[in-house]
PDB file of C-alpha atoms and ligand atoms in Angstrom:
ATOM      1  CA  UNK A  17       8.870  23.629  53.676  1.00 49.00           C
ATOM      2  CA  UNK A  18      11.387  20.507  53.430  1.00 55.00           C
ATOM      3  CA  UNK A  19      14.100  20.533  51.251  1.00 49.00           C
ATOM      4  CA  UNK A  20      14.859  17.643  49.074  1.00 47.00           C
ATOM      5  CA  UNK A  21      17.701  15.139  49.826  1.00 47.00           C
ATOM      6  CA  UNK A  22      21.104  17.656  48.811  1.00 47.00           C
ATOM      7  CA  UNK A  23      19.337  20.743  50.156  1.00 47.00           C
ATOM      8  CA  UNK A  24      18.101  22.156  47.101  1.00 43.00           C
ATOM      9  CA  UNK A  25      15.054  20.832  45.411  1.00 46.00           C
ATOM     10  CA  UNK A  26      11.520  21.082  47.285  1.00 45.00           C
ATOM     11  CA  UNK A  27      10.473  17.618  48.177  1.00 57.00           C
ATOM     12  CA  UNK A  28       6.675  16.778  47.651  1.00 70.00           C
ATOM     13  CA  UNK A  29       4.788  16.615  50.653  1.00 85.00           C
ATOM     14  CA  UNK A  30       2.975  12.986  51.191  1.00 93.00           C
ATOM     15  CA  UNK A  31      -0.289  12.329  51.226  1.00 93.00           C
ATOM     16  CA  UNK A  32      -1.843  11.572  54.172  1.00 96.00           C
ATOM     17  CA  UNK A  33      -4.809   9.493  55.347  1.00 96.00           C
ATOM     18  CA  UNK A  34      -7.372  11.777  56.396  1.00 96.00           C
ATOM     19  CA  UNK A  35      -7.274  11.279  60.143  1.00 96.00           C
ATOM     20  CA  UNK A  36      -3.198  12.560  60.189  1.00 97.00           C
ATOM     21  CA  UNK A  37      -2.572  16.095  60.289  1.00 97.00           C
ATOM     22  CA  UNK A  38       1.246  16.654  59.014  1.00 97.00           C
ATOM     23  CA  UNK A  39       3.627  19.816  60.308  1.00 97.00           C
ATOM     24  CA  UNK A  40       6.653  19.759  58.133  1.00 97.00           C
ATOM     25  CA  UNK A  41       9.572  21.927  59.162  1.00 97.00           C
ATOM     26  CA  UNK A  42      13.006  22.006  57.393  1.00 97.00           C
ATOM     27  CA  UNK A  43      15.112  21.971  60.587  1.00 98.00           C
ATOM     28  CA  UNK A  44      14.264  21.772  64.377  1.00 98.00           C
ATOM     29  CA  UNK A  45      15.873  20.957  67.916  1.00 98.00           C
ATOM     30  CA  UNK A  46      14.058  17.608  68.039  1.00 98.00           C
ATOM     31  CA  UNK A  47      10.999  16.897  66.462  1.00 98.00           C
ATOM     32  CA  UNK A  48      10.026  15.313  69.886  1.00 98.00           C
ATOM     33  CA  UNK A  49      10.497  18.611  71.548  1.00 98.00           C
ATOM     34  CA  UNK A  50       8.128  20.002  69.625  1.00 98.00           C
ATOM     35  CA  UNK A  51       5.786  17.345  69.096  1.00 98.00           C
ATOM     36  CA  UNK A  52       5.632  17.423  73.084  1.00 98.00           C
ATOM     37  CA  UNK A  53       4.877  21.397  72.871  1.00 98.00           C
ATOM     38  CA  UNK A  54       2.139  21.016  70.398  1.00 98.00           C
ATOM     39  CA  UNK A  55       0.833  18.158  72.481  1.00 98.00           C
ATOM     40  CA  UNK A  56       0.716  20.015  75.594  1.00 98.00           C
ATOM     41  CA  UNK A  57      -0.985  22.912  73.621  1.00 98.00           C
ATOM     42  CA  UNK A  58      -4.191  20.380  72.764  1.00 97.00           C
ATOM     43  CA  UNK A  59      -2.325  18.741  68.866  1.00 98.00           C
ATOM     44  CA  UNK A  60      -4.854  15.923  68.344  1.00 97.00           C
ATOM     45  CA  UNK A  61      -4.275  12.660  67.921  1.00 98.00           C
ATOM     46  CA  UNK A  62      -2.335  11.324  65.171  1.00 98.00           C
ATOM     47  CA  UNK A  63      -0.312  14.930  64.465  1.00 98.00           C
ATOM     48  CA  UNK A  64       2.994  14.293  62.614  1.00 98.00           C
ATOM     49  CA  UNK A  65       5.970  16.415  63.325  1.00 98.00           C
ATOM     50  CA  UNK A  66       8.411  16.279  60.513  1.00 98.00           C
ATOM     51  CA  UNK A  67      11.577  18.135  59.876  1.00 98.00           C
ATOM     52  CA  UNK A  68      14.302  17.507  57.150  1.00 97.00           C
ATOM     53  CA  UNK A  69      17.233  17.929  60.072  1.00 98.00           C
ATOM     54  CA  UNK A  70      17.304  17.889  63.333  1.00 98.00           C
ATOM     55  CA  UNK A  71      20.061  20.072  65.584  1.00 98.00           C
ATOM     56  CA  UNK A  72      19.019  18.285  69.170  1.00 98.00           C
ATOM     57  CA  UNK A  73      17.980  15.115  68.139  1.00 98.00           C
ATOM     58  CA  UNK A  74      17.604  13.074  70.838  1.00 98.00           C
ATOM     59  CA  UNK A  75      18.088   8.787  71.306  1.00 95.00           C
ATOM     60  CA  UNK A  76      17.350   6.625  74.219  1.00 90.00           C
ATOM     61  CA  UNK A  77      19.030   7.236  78.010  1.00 85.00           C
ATOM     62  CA  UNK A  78      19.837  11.004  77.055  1.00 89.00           C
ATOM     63  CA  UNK A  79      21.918   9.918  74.186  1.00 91.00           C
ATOM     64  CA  UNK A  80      22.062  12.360  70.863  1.00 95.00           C
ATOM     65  CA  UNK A  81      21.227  11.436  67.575  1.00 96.00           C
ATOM     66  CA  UNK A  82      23.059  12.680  64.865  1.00 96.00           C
ATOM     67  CA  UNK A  83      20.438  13.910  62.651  1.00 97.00           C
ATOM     68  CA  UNK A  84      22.021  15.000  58.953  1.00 97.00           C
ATOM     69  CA  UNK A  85      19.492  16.090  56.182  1.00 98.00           C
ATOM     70  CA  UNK A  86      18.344  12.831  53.993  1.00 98.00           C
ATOM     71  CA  UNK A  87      17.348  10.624  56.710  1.00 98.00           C
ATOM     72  CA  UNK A  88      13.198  10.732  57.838  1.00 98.00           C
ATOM     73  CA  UNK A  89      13.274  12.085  61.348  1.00 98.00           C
ATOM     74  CA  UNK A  90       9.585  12.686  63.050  1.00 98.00           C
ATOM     75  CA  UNK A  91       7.556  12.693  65.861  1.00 98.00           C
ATOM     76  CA  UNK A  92       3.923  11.366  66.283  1.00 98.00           C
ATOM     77  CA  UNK A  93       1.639  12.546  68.819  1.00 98.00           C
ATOM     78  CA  UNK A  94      -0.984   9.867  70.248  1.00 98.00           C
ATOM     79  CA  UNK A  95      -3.711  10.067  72.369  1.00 97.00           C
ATOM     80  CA  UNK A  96      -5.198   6.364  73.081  1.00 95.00           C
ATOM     81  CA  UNK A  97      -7.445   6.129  75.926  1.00 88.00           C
ATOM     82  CA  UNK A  98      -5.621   3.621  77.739  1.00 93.00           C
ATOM     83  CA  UNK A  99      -3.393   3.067  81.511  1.00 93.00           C
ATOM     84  CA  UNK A 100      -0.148   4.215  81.765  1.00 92.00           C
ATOM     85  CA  UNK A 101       1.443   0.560  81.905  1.00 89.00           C
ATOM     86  CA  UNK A 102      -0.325  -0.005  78.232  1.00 92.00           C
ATOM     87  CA  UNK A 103       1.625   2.709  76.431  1.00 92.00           C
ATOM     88  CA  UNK A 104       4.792   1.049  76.032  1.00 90.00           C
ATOM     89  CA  UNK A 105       2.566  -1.151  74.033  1.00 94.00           C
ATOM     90  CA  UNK A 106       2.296   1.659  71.126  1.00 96.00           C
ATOM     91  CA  UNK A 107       6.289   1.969  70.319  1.00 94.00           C
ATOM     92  CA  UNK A 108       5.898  -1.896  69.106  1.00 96.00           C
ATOM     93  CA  UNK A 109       2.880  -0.640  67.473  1.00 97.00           C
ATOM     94  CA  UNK A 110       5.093   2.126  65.945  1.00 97.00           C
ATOM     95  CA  UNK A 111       7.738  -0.485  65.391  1.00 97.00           C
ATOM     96  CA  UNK A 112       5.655  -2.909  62.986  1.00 98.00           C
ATOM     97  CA  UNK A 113       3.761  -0.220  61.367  1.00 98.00           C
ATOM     98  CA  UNK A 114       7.320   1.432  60.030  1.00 98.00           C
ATOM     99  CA  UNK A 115       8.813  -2.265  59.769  1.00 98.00           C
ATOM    100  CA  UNK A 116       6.119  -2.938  57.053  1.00 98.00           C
ATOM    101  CA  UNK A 117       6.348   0.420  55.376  1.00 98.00           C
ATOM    102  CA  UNK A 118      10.750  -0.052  54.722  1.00 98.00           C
ATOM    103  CA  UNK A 119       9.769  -3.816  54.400  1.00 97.00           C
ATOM    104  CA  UNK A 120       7.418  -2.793  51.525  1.00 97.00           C
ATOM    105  CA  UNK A 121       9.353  -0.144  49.484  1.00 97.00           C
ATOM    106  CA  UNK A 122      12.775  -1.379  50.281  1.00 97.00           C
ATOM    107  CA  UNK A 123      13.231  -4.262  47.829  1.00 90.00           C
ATOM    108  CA  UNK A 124      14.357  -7.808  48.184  1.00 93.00           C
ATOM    109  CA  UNK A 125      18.112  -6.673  49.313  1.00 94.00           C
ATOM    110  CA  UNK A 126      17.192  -5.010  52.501  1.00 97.00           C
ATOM    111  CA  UNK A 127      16.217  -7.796  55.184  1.00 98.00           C
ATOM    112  CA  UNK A 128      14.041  -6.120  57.677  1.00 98.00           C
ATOM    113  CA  UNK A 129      14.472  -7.377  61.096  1.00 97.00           C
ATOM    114  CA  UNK A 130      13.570  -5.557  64.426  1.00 97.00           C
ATOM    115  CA  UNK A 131      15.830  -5.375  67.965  1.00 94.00           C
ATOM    116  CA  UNK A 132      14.389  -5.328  71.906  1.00 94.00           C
ATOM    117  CA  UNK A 133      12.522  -3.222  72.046  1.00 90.00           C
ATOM    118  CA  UNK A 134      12.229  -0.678  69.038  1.00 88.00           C
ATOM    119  CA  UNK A 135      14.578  -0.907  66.927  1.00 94.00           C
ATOM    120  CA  UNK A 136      14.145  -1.646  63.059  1.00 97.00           C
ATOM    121  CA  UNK A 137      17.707  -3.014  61.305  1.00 97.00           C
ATOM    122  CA  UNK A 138      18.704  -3.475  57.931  1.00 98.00           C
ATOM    123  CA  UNK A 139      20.483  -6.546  57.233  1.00 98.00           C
ATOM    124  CA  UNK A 140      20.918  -6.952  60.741  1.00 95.00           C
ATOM    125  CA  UNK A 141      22.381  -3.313  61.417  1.00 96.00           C
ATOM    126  CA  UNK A 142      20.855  -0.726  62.958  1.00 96.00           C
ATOM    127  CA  UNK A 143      18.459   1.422  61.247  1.00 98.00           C
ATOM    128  CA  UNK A 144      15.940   3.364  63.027  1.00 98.00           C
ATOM    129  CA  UNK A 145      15.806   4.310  66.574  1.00 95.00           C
ATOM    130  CA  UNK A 146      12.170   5.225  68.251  1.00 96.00           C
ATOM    131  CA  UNK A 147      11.671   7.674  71.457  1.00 96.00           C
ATOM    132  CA  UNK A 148       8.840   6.660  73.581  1.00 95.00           C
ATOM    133  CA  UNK A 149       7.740   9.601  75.771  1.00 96.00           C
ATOM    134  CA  UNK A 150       4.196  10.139  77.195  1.00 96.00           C
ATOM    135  CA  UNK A 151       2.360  12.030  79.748  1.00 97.00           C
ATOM    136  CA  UNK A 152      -0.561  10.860  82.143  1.00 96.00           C
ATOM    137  CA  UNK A 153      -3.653  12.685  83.437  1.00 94.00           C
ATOM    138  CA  UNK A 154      -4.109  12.956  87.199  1.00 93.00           C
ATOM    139  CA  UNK A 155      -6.545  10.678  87.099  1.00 93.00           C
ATOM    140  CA  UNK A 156      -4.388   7.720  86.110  1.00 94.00           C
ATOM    141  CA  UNK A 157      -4.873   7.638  81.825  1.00 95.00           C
ATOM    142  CA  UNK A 158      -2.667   8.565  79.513  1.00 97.00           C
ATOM    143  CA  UNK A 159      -2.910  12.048  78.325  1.00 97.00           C
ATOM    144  CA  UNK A 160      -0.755  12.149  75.191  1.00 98.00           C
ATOM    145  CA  UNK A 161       2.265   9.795  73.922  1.00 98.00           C
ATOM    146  CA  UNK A 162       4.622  10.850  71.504  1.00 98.00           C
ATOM    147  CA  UNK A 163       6.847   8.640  69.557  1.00 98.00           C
ATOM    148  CA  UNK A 164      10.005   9.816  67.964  1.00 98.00           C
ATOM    149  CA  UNK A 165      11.435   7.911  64.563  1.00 98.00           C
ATOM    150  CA  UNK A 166      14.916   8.293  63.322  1.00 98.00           C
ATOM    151  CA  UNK A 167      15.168   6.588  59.829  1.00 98.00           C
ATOM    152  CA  UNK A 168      18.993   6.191  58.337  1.00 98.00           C
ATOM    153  CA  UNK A 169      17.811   6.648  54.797  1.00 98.00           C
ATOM    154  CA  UNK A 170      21.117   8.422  53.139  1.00 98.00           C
ATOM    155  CA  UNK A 171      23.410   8.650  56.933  1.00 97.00           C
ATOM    156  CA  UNK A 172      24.800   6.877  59.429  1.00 97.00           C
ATOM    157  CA  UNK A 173      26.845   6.837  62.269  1.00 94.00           C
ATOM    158  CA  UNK A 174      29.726   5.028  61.816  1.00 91.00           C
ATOM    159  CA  UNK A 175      30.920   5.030  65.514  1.00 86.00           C
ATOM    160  CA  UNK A 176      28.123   3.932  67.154  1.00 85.00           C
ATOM    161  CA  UNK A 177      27.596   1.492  69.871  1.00 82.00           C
ATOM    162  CA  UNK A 178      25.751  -0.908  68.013  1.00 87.00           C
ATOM    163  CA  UNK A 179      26.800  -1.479  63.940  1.00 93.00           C
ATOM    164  CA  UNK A 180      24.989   0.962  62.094  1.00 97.00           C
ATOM    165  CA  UNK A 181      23.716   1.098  58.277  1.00 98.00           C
ATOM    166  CA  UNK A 182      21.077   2.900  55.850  1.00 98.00           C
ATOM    167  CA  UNK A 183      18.494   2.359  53.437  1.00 98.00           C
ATOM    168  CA  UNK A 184      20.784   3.199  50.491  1.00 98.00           C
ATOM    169  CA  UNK A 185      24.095   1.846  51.915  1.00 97.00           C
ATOM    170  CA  UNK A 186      21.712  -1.960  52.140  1.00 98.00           C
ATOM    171  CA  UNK A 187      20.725  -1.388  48.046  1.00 96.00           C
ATOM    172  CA  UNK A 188      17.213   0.251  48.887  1.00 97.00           C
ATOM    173  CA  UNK A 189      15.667   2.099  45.500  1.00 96.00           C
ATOM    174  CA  UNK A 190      16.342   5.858  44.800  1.00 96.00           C
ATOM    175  CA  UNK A 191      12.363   6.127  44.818  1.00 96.00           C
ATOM    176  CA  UNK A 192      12.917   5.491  48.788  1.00 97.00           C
ATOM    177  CA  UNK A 193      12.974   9.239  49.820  1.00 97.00           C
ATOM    178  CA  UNK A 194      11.245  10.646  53.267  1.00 97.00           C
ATOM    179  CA  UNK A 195       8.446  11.582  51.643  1.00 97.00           C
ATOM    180  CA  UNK A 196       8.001   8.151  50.302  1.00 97.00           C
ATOM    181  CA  UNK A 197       8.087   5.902  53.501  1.00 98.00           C
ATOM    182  CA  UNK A 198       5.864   8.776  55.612  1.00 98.00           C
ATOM    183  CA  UNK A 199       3.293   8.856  53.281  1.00 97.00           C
ATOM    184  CA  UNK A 200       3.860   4.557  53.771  1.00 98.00           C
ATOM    185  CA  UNK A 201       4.244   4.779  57.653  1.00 98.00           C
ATOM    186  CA  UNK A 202       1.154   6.789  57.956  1.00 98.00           C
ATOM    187  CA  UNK A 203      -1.193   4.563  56.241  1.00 98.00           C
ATOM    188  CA  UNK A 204       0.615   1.570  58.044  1.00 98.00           C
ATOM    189  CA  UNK A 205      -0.024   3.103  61.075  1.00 98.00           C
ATOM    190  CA  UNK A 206      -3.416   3.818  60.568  1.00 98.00           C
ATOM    191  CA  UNK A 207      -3.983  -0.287  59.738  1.00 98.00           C
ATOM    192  CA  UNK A 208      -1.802  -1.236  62.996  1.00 98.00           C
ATOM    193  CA  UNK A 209      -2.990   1.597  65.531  1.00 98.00           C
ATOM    194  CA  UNK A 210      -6.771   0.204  64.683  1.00 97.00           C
ATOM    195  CA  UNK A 211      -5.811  -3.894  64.675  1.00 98.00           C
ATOM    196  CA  UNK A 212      -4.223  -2.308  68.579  1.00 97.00           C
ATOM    197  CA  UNK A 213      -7.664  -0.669  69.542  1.00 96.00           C
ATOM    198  CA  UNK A 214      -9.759  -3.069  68.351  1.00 96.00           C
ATOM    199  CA  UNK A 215      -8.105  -6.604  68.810  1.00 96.00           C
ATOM    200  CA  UNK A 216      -5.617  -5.421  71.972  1.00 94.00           C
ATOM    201  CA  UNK A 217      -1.574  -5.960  71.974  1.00 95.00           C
ATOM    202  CA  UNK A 218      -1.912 -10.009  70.641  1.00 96.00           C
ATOM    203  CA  UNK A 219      -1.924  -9.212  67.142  1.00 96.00           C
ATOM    204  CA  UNK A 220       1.344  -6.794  67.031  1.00 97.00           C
ATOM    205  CA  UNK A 221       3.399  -8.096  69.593  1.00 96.00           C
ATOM    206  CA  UNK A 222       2.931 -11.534  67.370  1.00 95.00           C
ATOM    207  CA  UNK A 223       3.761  -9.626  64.130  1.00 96.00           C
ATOM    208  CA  UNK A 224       6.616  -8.095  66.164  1.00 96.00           C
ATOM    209  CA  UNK A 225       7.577 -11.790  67.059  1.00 95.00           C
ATOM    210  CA  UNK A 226       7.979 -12.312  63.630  1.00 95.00           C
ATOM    211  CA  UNK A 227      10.592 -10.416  62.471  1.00 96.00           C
ATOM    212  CA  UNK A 228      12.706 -10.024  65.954  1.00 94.00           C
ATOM    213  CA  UNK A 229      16.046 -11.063  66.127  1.00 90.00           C
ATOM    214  CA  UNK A 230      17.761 -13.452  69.203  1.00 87.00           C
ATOM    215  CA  UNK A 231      14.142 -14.494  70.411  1.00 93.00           C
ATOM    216  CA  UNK A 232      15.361 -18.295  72.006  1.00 94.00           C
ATOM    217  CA  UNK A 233      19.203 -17.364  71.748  1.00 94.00           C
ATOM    218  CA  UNK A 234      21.524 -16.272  74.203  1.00 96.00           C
ATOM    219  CA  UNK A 235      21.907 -12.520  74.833  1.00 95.00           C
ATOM    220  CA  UNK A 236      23.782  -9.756  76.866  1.00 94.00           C
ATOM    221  CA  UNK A 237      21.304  -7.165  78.167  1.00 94.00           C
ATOM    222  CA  UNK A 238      23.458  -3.808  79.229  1.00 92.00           C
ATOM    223  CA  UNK A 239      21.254  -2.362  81.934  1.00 93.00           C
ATOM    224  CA  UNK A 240      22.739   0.632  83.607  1.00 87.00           C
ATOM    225  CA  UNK A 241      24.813  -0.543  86.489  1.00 91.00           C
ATOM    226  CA  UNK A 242      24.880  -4.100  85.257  1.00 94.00           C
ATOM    227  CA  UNK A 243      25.258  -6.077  82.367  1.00 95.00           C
ATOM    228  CA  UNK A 244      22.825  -9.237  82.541  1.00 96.00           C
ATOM    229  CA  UNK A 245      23.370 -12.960  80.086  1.00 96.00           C
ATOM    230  CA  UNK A 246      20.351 -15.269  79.693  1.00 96.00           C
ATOM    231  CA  UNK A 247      18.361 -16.195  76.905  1.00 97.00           C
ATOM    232  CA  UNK A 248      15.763 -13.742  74.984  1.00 96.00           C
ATOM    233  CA  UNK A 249      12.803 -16.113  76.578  1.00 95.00           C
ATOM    234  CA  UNK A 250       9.600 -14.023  75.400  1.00 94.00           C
ATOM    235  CA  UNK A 251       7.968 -10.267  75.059  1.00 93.00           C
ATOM    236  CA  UNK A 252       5.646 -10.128  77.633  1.00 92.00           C
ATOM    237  CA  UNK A 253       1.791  -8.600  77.332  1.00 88.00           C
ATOM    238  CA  UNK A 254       3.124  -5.052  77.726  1.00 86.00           C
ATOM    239  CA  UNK A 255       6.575  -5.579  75.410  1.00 90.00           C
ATOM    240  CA  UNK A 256       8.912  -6.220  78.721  1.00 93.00           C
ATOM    241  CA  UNK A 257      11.813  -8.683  77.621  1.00 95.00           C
ATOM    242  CA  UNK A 258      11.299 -11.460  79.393  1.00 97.00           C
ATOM    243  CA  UNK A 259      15.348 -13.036  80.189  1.00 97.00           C
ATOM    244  CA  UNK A 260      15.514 -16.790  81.226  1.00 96.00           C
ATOM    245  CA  UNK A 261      18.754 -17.319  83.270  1.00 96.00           C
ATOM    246  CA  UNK A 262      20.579 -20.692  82.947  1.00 93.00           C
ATOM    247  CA  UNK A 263      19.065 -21.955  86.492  1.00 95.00           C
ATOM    248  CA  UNK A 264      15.717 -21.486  85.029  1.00 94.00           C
ATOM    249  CA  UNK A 265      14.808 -17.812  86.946  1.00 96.00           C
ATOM    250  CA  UNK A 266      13.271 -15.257  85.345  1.00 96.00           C
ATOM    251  CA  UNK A 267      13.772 -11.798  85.030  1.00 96.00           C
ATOM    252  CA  UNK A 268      11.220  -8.792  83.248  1.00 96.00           C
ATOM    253  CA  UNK A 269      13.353  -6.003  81.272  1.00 95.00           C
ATOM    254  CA  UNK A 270      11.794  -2.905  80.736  1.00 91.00           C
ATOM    255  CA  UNK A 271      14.538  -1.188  79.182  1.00 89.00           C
ATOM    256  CA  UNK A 272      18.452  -1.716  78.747  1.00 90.00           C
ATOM    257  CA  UNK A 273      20.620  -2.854  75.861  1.00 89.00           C
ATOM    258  CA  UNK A 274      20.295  -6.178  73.754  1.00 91.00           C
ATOM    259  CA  UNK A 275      23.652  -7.649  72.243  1.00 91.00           C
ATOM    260  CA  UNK A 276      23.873 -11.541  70.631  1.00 88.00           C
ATOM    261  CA  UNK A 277      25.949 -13.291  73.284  1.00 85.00           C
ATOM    262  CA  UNK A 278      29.004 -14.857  70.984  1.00 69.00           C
TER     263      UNK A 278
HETATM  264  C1  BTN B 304      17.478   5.563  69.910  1.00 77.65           C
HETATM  265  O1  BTN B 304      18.280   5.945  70.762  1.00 77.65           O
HETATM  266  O2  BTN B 304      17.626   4.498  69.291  1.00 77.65           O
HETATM  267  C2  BTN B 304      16.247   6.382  69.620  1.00 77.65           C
HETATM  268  C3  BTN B 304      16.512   7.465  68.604  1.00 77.65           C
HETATM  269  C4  BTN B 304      15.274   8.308  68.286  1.00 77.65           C
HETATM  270  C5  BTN B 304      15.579   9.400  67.296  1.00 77.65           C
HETATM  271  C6  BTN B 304      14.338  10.095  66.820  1.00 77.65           C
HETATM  272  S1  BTN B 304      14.656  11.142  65.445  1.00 77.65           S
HETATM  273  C7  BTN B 304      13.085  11.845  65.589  1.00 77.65           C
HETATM  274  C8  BTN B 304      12.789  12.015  67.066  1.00 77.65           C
HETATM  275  N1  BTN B 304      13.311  13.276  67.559  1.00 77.65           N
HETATM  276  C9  BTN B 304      14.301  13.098  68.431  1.00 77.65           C
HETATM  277  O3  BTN B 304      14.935  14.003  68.992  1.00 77.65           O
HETATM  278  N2  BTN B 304      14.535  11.792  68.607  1.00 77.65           N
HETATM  279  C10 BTN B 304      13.617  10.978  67.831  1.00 77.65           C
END
């Protein structure tokens, strides 16, 4: 069972759209790790992994994440029946569907904006960070996909690499609790997982579009061994960041660091 946001009162569990199964846990490593254990054990599509702190939470290129109770942290394990090269596709998928759910229970203070390539800020800080991780078949599909959501509803990081800030520190309602945007995210996600399978990647990566910050302004892109400057020209069909130098080249990002160039 959860506990509530100081540790002591029972939260209420959400309610669900039928097709989500939900497996709520008051502390784990990382609710990827175990999403990935359930997944390899057969979970089916759409199983939530939830936990009210983590103690191994993970971020992007082996970073931790600081996971304190009062902030959502889950997992989601997918199984779409598509190529390997498509999956990156379902972490913008991901992105929108929990973009709409702060967007709608947040209130008119918090401006929700999203960051190359998954992450959600609030008032142009950082807010959420998503873990893509998935698995293919040996004939070529993808087998299962998990994606990991960090959600700064109470916490924050104050030393981290890019400004930080949370739902409450922005002015979001006390009625925004975990409980409150998963049982949001999930029915989100069951509207933006089915525009995906039906209508293909067009429809999210242009809501996506939407709300993403820099798109047609100059930007820093902090790759491992280099640091790249161009402008933020496009996403492309499978959510690469497309960087237009000043001599007109091109060059396709598949992952690294986005900073505004000032
Ligand atoms: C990032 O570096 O921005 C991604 C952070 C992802 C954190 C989430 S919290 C829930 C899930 N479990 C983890 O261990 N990591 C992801």
């Amino acid at each position: 069972m959860i506990s509530g946001p100081s540790g002591t009162a029972p939260a209420r569990l959400p309610e669900l759209p039928p097709a989500f199964s939900l497996i709520a846990l008051d502390s784990v490593g990382s609710t990827n790790d175990e999403a990935r254990r359930l997944a390899e054990e057969g979970a089916a599509h759409c199983t939530i992994v939830w936990a009210g702190e983590q103690t191994k939470g993970r971020g992007r290129q082996g970073r931790s994440w600081t996971s304190p109770r009062g902030n959502l942290y889950l997992s989601i394990v997918l199984r779409p029946d598509c190529a390997p090269s498509e999956a990156a596709q379902l972490s913008f998928v991901a992105c929108v569907a929990l973009g709409e759910a702060i967007s709608s229970l947040a209130g008119s203070r918090v401006e929700v904006t999203y960051k190359w390539p998954n992450d959600v800020m609030f008032n142009g800080k950082k807010g959420v960070g998503l873990l893509l991780e998935s698995k293919s078949t040996p004939a070529g599909r993808v087998d299962w996909v998990i994606v990991g959501m960090g959600t700064n509803i109470e916490h924050f990081p104050e030393d981290a690499r890019y400004p930080a800030s949370s739902l409450r520190k922005e002015g979001a309602p006390a009625s925004l609790v975990p409980a409150t945007l998963l049982q949001e995210l999930a029915r989100q996600l069951e509207t933006w997982l089915d525009v995906w399978r039906k209508r293909g990647f067009g429809d999210v990566r242009a809501a996506w579009k939407q709300r993403v910050q820099g798109l047609g302004r100059a930007i820093e892109v902090r790759l491992p061994n280099e640091t790249l400057t161009g402008v933020f020209g496009d996403l492309d069909r499978n959510g690469a960041l497309i960087l237009t130098f000043e001599d007109g080249r091109t060059r396709t990002i598949t992952a690294g660091d986005v900073f505004p160039q000032s």
